[in-house]
XYZ file of C-alpha atoms in Angstrom:
525
model
C -12.371 43.869 -15.032
C -12.254 45.910 -11.812
C -9.704 48.252 -13.409
C -11.989 48.710 -16.399
C -14.938 49.517 -14.118
C -12.833 52.029 -12.158
C -11.891 53.732 -15.438
C -15.583 53.944 -16.453
C -16.521 55.390 -13.040
C -13.743 57.982 -13.198
C -14.762 58.917 -16.729
C -18.342 59.412 -15.543
C -17.224 61.775 -12.804
C -15.211 63.746 -15.371
C -18.295 64.092 -17.574
C -20.315 65.100 -14.512
C -17.904 67.943 -13.799
C -18.170 69.078 -17.435
C -21.986 68.832 -17.569
C -23.779 72.080 -18.511
C -27.339 70.839 -18.466
C -29.596 68.399 -16.626
C -29.571 65.949 -19.521
C -25.760 65.867 -19.744
C -25.571 65.532 -15.926
C -28.004 62.591 -16.117
C -25.784 60.940 -18.739
C -22.646 61.422 -16.655
C -24.396 60.074 -13.555
C -25.488 56.969 -15.475
C -21.902 56.314 -16.569
C -20.789 56.600 -12.918
C -23.301 53.972 -11.837
C -22.370 51.607 -14.690
C -18.820 51.465 -13.337
C -19.602 51.687 -9.614
C -22.316 49.021 -9.599
C -19.841 46.451 -10.985
C -16.441 47.442 -9.609
C -17.126 46.172 -6.089
C -18.486 42.874 -7.420
C -15.256 42.169 -9.309
C -13.162 43.269 -6.317
C -15.174 40.838 -4.177
C -14.466 37.987 -6.614
C -10.778 38.918 -6.781
C -10.525 39.011 -2.972
C -12.298 35.650 -2.623
C -9.898 33.976 -5.079
C -6.894 35.551 -3.375
C -8.077 34.455 0.111
C -9.101 30.961 -1.081
C -12.785 31.559 -0.276
C -15.356 29.772 -2.417
C -18.472 31.796 -3.288
C -21.388 29.532 -4.187
C -22.887 29.822 -7.647
C -26.328 30.742 -6.302
C -24.829 33.674 -4.347
C -22.860 34.869 -7.382
C -26.032 34.694 -9.474
C -27.963 36.683 -6.858
C -25.295 39.395 -6.732
C -25.219 39.681 -10.524
C -29.022 39.879 -10.609
C -29.007 42.620 -7.950
C -26.317 44.525 -9.877
C -28.349 44.263 -13.068
C -31.524 45.464 -11.346
C -29.811 48.474 -9.743
C -27.943 49.326 -12.961
C -31.247 49.177 -14.879
C -32.846 51.578 -12.400
C -29.795 53.858 -12.654
C -29.809 53.892 -16.472
C -33.473 54.884 -16.493
C -33.319 57.338 -13.561
C -34.651 60.160 -15.750
C -37.778 58.140 -16.608
C -39.044 57.476 -13.043
C -38.555 58.430 -9.411
C -37.580 54.978 -8.113
C -33.861 55.736 -8.070
C -34.070 59.442 -7.170
C -37.270 60.978 -5.831
C -36.184 64.319 -7.218
C -33.208 65.684 -9.162
C -32.366 69.388 -9.634
C -29.554 70.835 -11.730
C -27.990 73.849 -9.915
C -25.407 76.180 -11.439
C -23.865 79.076 -9.508
C -20.524 80.847 -9.075
C -18.993 77.794 -7.340
C -19.912 75.522 -10.252
C -22.658 73.182 -11.409
C -23.928 70.145 -9.526
C -26.978 67.900 -9.072
C -29.073 68.156 -5.954
C -30.651 64.735 -5.448
C -33.098 63.132 -3.040
C -32.427 59.398 -2.753
C -35.124 56.969 -3.730
C -35.512 53.241 -3.026
C -33.128 52.217 -5.833
C -30.346 54.518 -4.631
C -30.774 53.290 -1.036
C -30.544 49.688 -2.263
C -27.398 50.613 -4.200
C -25.738 52.038 -1.082
C -26.783 49.027 1.012
C -25.358 46.687 -1.621
C -22.059 48.595 -1.684
C -21.935 48.439 2.120
C -22.456 44.651 2.005
C -19.669 44.329 -0.579
C -17.305 46.396 1.520
C -18.073 44.436 4.717
C -17.526 41.056 3.031
C -14.295 42.195 1.383
C -12.943 43.667 4.605
C -13.845 40.551 6.624
C -12.065 38.268 4.133
C -9.017 40.554 4.092
C -8.813 40.775 7.879
C -9.206 37.009 8.311
C -6.497 36.392 5.711
C -4.151 38.812 7.511
C -4.696 37.124 10.886
C -4.213 33.586 9.554
C -0.947 32.170 10.855
C -0.844 29.471 8.224
C -1.658 31.623 5.210
C 0.485 31.042 2.141
C -0.132 34.607 0.869
C 2.265 37.510 1.272
C 1.419 39.715 4.271
C 2.240 42.871 2.248
C -0.031 41.767 -0.596
C -2.923 41.276 1.810
C -2.370 44.772 3.252
C -2.449 46.144 -0.313
C -5.748 44.361 -0.885
C -7.084 45.910 2.341
C -6.080 49.397 1.175
C -7.684 48.885 -2.249
C -11.048 48.764 -0.465
C -10.427 51.248 2.328
C -9.004 54.184 0.355
C -12.141 54.866 -1.782
C -14.431 54.253 1.200
C -12.538 56.667 3.462
C -12.434 59.413 0.805
C -16.163 58.952 0.082
C -16.980 59.281 3.783
C -14.825 62.418 4.050
C -16.587 63.860 1.004
C -20.057 63.336 2.471
C -19.360 64.117 6.133
C -17.317 67.275 5.549
C -19.444 68.390 2.576
C -16.360 68.920 0.462
C -17.202 70.831 -2.733
C -15.402 68.346 -4.966
C -15.577 64.680 -5.824
C -13.023 62.711 -3.731
C -14.247 59.225 -4.684
C -12.630 59.286 -8.172
C -9.249 59.963 -6.586
C -9.767 57.024 -4.261
C -10.713 54.795 -7.167
C -7.607 55.834 -9.116
C -5.435 55.046 -6.095
C -7.210 51.658 -5.794
C -6.585 50.970 -9.468
C -2.859 51.691 -9.035
C -2.713 49.432 -5.961
C -4.609 46.679 -7.831
C -2.239 46.800 -10.805
C 0.748 46.746 -8.448
C -0.714 43.753 -6.557
C -1.399 41.788 -9.753
C 2.084 42.631 -10.990
C 3.684 41.333 -7.793
C 1.525 38.191 -7.672
C 1.958 37.024 -11.254
C 5.435 38.261 -12.237
C 7.512 38.348 -9.090
C 5.859 35.639 -7.019
C 8.796 34.098 -5.161
C 6.936 30.867 -4.355
C 6.004 30.236 -7.981
C 9.563 30.945 -9.096
C 10.980 28.578 -6.470
C 8.469 25.867 -7.407
C 9.344 26.208 -11.092
C 13.045 25.881 -10.297
C 12.424 22.779 -8.167
C 10.168 21.327 -10.871
C 12.958 21.481 -13.449
C 15.845 20.375 -11.218
C 14.438 17.337 -9.389
C 15.755 13.879 -10.287
C 12.223 12.626 -10.939
C 10.418 12.983 -14.276
C 6.981 14.647 -14.177
C 4.372 14.728 -16.969
C 1.010 16.539 -16.686
C -2.037 15.227 -18.604
C -5.586 16.621 -18.470
C -8.763 14.550 -18.106
C -9.124 14.414 -21.904
C -5.656 12.851 -22.250
C -4.101 16.000 -23.668
C -0.517 16.954 -22.912
C -0.187 19.884 -20.485
C 3.531 20.001 -19.815
C 6.554 18.222 -18.368
C 9.878 19.009 -16.739
C 13.338 18.716 -18.311
C 13.949 15.324 -16.719
C 10.885 13.923 -18.477
C 12.190 15.205 -21.817
C 15.541 13.522 -21.169
C 13.814 10.298 -20.197
C 11.344 10.398 -23.112
C 12.818 12.445 -26.013
C 9.518 12.227 -27.917
C 8.125 14.820 -25.481
C 10.477 17.476 -26.882
C 8.224 17.743 -29.892
C 5.007 18.027 -27.855
C 3.091 21.262 -27.327
C 0.374 22.064 -24.812
C -2.963 20.393 -25.661
C -1.373 17.912 -28.089
C -3.104 14.531 -28.140
C -1.010 11.791 -26.548
C -2.082 9.237 -29.162
C 1.300 9.663 -30.832
C 3.037 8.246 -27.765
C 4.206 4.693 -28.153
C 5.935 1.949 -26.233
C 6.295 1.952 -22.470
C 5.204 5.582 -21.958
C 1.874 5.008 -23.711
C 1.405 1.814 -21.687
C 1.953 3.741 -18.450
C -0.194 6.789 -19.260
C -3.132 5.057 -20.960
C -3.092 1.492 -19.629
C -1.807 2.471 -16.164
C 1.006 -0.080 -16.233
C 2.945 0.671 -13.042
C 5.934 -1.624 -13.583
C 9.441 -0.273 -13.075
C 11.128 1.291 -16.091
C 14.834 0.992 -16.913
C 16.337 3.761 -19.058
C 20.096 4.247 -19.509
C 20.830 1.908 -16.600
C 18.583 3.882 -14.284
C 15.352 2.616 -12.759
C 12.163 4.657 -12.449
C 8.973 3.740 -10.603
C 5.864 5.353 -12.184
C 3.005 6.668 -10.070
C -0.136 8.485 -11.179
C -1.559 11.284 -9.007
C -4.923 12.898 -9.732
C -5.246 16.689 -9.947
C -8.500 17.843 -8.335
C -10.311 21.144 -8.181
C -13.402 21.434 -6.014
C -13.544 17.621 -5.715
C -13.518 17.209 -9.488
C -10.674 15.416 -11.259
C -9.181 17.865 -13.767
C -6.336 15.634 -14.927
C -3.382 13.730 -13.531
C 0.377 13.822 -13.148
C 2.551 10.865 -14.129
C 5.454 10.940 -11.690
C 8.524 8.806 -12.392
C 10.469 8.348 -9.150
C 14.171 7.646 -9.535
C 14.603 4.400 -7.578
C 18.049 3.498 -8.930
C 19.748 3.767 -5.537
C 17.047 1.703 -3.843
C 17.197 -0.865 -6.637
C 20.983 -1.178 -6.318
C 20.646 -1.661 -2.558
C 17.957 -4.275 -3.107
C 20.059 -6.140 -5.679
C 23.040 -6.018 -3.350
C 21.000 -7.394 -0.465
C 19.455 -10.081 -2.686
C 22.888 -11.204 -3.910
C 24.191 -11.213 -0.368
C 21.118 -13.163 0.735
C 21.614 -15.709 -2.041
C 25.292 -16.138 -1.182
C 24.398 -16.471 2.485
C 21.676 -19.020 1.723
C 24.097 -21.058 -0.405
C 26.688 -21.028 2.362
C 24.097 -21.975 4.977
C 22.819 -24.766 2.725
C 26.366 -26.019 2.203
C 27.099 -26.000 5.923
C 23.733 -27.575 6.665
C 24.449 -30.329 4.167
C 27.769 -31.015 5.866
C 26.081 -31.158 9.266
C 23.402 -33.435 7.834
C 26.090 -35.798 6.525
C 27.794 -35.806 9.915
C 24.459 -36.348 11.622
C 23.569 -39.282 9.394
C 26.978 -40.871 9.980
C 26.589 -40.476 13.742
C 23.103 -41.984 13.579
C 24.286 -44.933 11.502
C 27.130 -45.295 13.985
C 24.591 -45.637 16.780
C 22.643 -48.154 14.709
C 25.759 -50.199 13.980
C 26.573 -50.287 17.687
C 23.116 -51.727 18.317
C 23.452 -54.374 15.592
C 26.990 -55.286 16.692
C 25.527 -56.371 20.045
C 22.372 -57.992 18.642
C 23.472 -61.162 16.819
C 19.857 -62.292 16.527
C 18.444 -59.495 14.349
C 21.378 -58.725 12.077
C 20.509 -56.430 9.137
C 17.165 -55.517 10.734
C 17.889 -51.759 10.777
C 18.855 -51.595 7.108
C 15.861 -53.637 5.981
C 13.276 -51.740 8.038
C 14.650 -48.444 6.698
C 14.093 -49.679 3.147
C 10.557 -50.922 3.947
C 9.695 -47.549 5.516
C 10.828 -45.742 2.373
C 8.613 -47.958 0.192
C 5.572 -47.624 2.491
C 5.822 -43.841 2.758
C 6.022 -43.469 -1.029
C 2.868 -45.576 -1.272
C 1.081 -43.402 1.308
C 1.988 -40.229 -0.575
C 0.840 -41.746 -3.867
C -2.544 -42.696 -2.332
C -2.906 -39.310 -0.598
C -3.046 -40.927 2.831
C -2.102 -38.768 5.847
C -0.849 -36.026 3.499
C -1.526 -33.418 6.202
C 1.190 -35.074 8.328
C 3.537 -36.440 5.679
C 5.196 -33.181 4.729
C 8.599 -33.272 2.970
C 10.259 -32.329 6.259
C 8.404 -35.069 8.182
C 9.304 -37.703 5.586
C 12.965 -36.705 5.618
C 13.114 -36.842 9.406
C 11.337 -40.190 9.780
C 13.761 -41.840 7.319
C 16.691 -40.359 9.216
C 15.333 -41.355 12.627
C 14.187 -44.901 11.746
C 17.606 -46.548 12.402
C 17.394 -45.397 16.043
C 14.085 -47.080 16.880
C 15.833 -49.908 18.785
C 18.577 -47.796 20.359
C 17.288 -48.753 23.802
C 18.626 -52.287 23.280
C 22.131 -51.028 24.131
C 20.988 -51.026 27.762
C 19.583 -54.602 27.608
C 21.924 -57.310 29.005
C 23.675 -59.461 26.368
C 22.317 -62.621 28.000
C 18.802 -61.553 27.124
C 19.500 -59.675 23.895
C 21.326 -62.645 22.297
C 19.422 -65.513 23.889
C 18.896 -68.593 21.671
C 15.265 -69.330 22.285
C 12.131 -67.703 23.590
C 12.203 -65.296 26.515
C 10.811 -66.136 29.892
C 8.180 -63.758 31.291
C 10.774 -61.930 33.369
C 13.204 -61.695 30.441
C 10.474 -60.356 28.163
C 9.587 -57.691 30.723
C 13.230 -56.574 30.718
C 13.315 -56.621 26.909
C 10.157 -54.452 26.740
C 11.987 -51.757 28.664
C 14.152 -51.042 25.606
C 11.425 -48.647 24.391
C 11.542 -46.473 27.483
C 15.348 -46.762 27.729
C 15.630 -45.686 24.090
C 13.507 -42.565 24.744
C 15.699 -41.696 27.741
C 18.877 -42.085 25.707
C 17.510 -39.799 23.000
C 16.417 -37.257 25.619
C 19.976 -37.142 26.891
C 21.629 -36.962 23.458
C 19.243 -35.158 21.080
C 17.081 -32.809 23.176
C 19.595 -29.997 22.723
C 19.402 -30.074 18.893
C 18.087 -27.063 16.982
C 16.084 -29.487 14.846
C 13.359 -30.284 17.376
C 11.148 -32.027 14.810
C 13.836 -34.664 14.252
C 14.320 -35.113 18.007
C 10.596 -35.612 18.652
C 10.205 -38.067 15.758
C 13.203 -40.155 16.851
C 11.879 -40.253 20.429
C 8.359 -41.263 19.325
C 9.777 -44.028 17.129
C 11.879 -45.452 19.948
C 9.156 -45.188 22.603
C 5.981 -46.216 20.766
C 6.945 -48.628 17.926
C 5.521 -51.579 19.965
C 2.147 -49.924 20.629
C -0.882 -51.605 18.997
C -3.910 -50.120 17.236
C -6.309 -51.824 19.695
C -4.416 -50.556 22.758
C -2.834 -53.875 23.844
C 0.757 -52.824 23.115
C 3.453 -51.348 25.318
C 4.853 -49.320 27.081
C 1.804 -47.013 27.542
C -1.037 -48.952 25.914
C -1.895 -46.207 23.438
C -4.532 -46.934 20.785
C -5.772 -45.717 17.423
C -4.511 -42.316 16.257
C -3.179 -41.522 19.741
C -0.177 -43.540 18.586
C 2.119 -41.192 16.577
C 2.040 -41.912 12.831
C 5.781 -42.573 12.680
C 5.438 -45.314 15.347
C 2.455 -46.874 13.534
C 4.501 -47.047 10.318
C 7.456 -48.579 12.167
C 5.168 -51.143 13.822
C 4.106 -52.568 10.440
C 7.588 -52.854 8.921
C 9.154 -54.018 12.245
C 6.791 -56.973 12.566
C 7.028 -57.753 8.855
C 10.833 -57.984 9.011
C 10.728 -60.069 12.187
C 8.386 -62.597 10.524
C 10.244 -62.934 7.191
C 13.616 -63.229 8.967
C 15.079 -66.368 10.527
C 15.603 -66.239 14.287
C 17.212 -68.765 16.722
C 13.787 -69.613 18.074
C 11.939 -69.855 14.697
C 12.253 -70.294 10.950
C 11.470 -67.485 8.494
C 7.902 -67.313 7.180
C 7.095 -67.061 3.464
C 6.231 -63.531 2.319
C 2.721 -64.633 1.332
C 2.101 -65.998 4.846
C 3.468 -62.849 6.469
C 1.227 -60.667 4.313
C -1.806 -62.707 5.405
C -0.792 -62.215 9.053
C -0.380 -58.470 8.500
C -3.766 -58.274 6.759
C -5.461 -60.237 9.560
C -4.017 -57.854 12.163
C -5.492 -54.789 10.412
C -7.545 -52.883 12.979
C -6.045 -54.982 15.819
C -2.312 -54.549 15.913
C -1.935 -52.202 12.938
C -3.487 -49.059 11.471
C -5.949 -50.241 8.752
C -4.949 -47.462 6.340
C -1.292 -48.406 6.624
C -2.068 -52.096 6.097
C -4.106 -51.325 2.974
C -1.230 -49.306 1.519
C 1.359 -51.942 2.577
C -0.590 -54.537 0.614
C -0.471 -52.292 -2.485
C 3.327 -51.961 -2.392
C 3.869 -55.722 -1.997
C 5.877 -56.062 -5.270
C 8.468 -53.540 -4.133
C 8.659 -55.103 -0.667
C 9.138 -58.624 -2.079
C 11.954 -57.319 -4.279
C 13.794 -55.992 -1.203
C 13.239 -59.295 0.641
C 14.694 -61.190 -2.315
C 17.716 -58.863 -2.640
C 18.490 -59.006 1.081
C 18.202 -62.810 1.083
C 20.753 -63.012 -1.730
């Protein structure tokens, strides 16, 4: 548009030179103002776009309104004296020209041109001095000259009173510079060329869609990935897409895509202009290498986990055999309570299953806790290895002094486990085994030993062991007593609820009576 306005202005000056009357001079002058009043506006807009400066709509509207008002005054200059106070056509030997006295409209026109020039020059200078500008330095200098050349020639014409029009020459030079600048920007823009090359050679597929879901373009990789795009043209509706691509673009399904043994991760990025979403780009990142690394690590992790599990299982078997070895050592010295360890382990298993079924103490009875308590139960009487045989295998009731020695097996058992198990990686097992050995003779009402703990201060594992330990002692024959019937023992256990035993455990132990009686019968046989 600026080039068109420059052409109109130049044509007006040519007519002005050829004018042979006041009326023809008026016509030529009007043509000059038609071009001049608009050329600087379009140059201002061009400069603002080039320098990335946003001109508000209200300011653009004001400038257009001012242009229209001045152009109206100029086109009707022969009808009033608002633009020129007086106009005289003079013809002599040197040629013909108009002698004019400026009016308010002409002064406003000059002021407006001065404002245009100042704004354009300021934007150009700022753009030149920017260190981070993405524009070519030479292009910005060209833009600076487009404005300065006509202004300098106009000033020379007026100051030196040159008897010829210099402004048209300046405008022609500006037009040439403008065409050259546009040519360089749009045809030989190195950045755009480099971006286009990168766009078509990257390993990722890129598809551009506008806000109305119309196809705007894609790179070669996208066409290879989705052959249907080869038949698409700009502004085609994407309704004809099907399958995974439609699901990604329309339904925003961001799951990985596998094509020809390669994996792509879709991502949608919005395209904005002045904070308004104009469309979006669907970017398919090639994540094949990352996926292969992930699969390799996952396979390695699975193999490692299997090997660790296998080794752990072997260690667990060894550990259980060592534990049962300890338990057998205890029973080999204790002729009085033979089979006690095996039976109590079976009773514990039954009671714990009942607790889990009734949702009792589920916050404590985790799978790990249950596994460890079953494994540690055989060691609850390990302290008896330090009790003299004369007391351990005595036929008859203990004296007070003997009983005091026997009670020490709880503390001795904890000390033995401290010495043998405290270095294990499995600290939960160590703590459970120690609590079982130390506290399985504590009572709910606090009258037990060795520390006189009561209620829930007694660890749950020790409370469970207390119930099954007493039950087995009562149903079993000892040198100093006969075995009690199961029904009698259950009444004793029930009566001791809230005294010697945890009431919740007693309630559950009563519920599993059929399973317990079956074990008693099998062990008796």
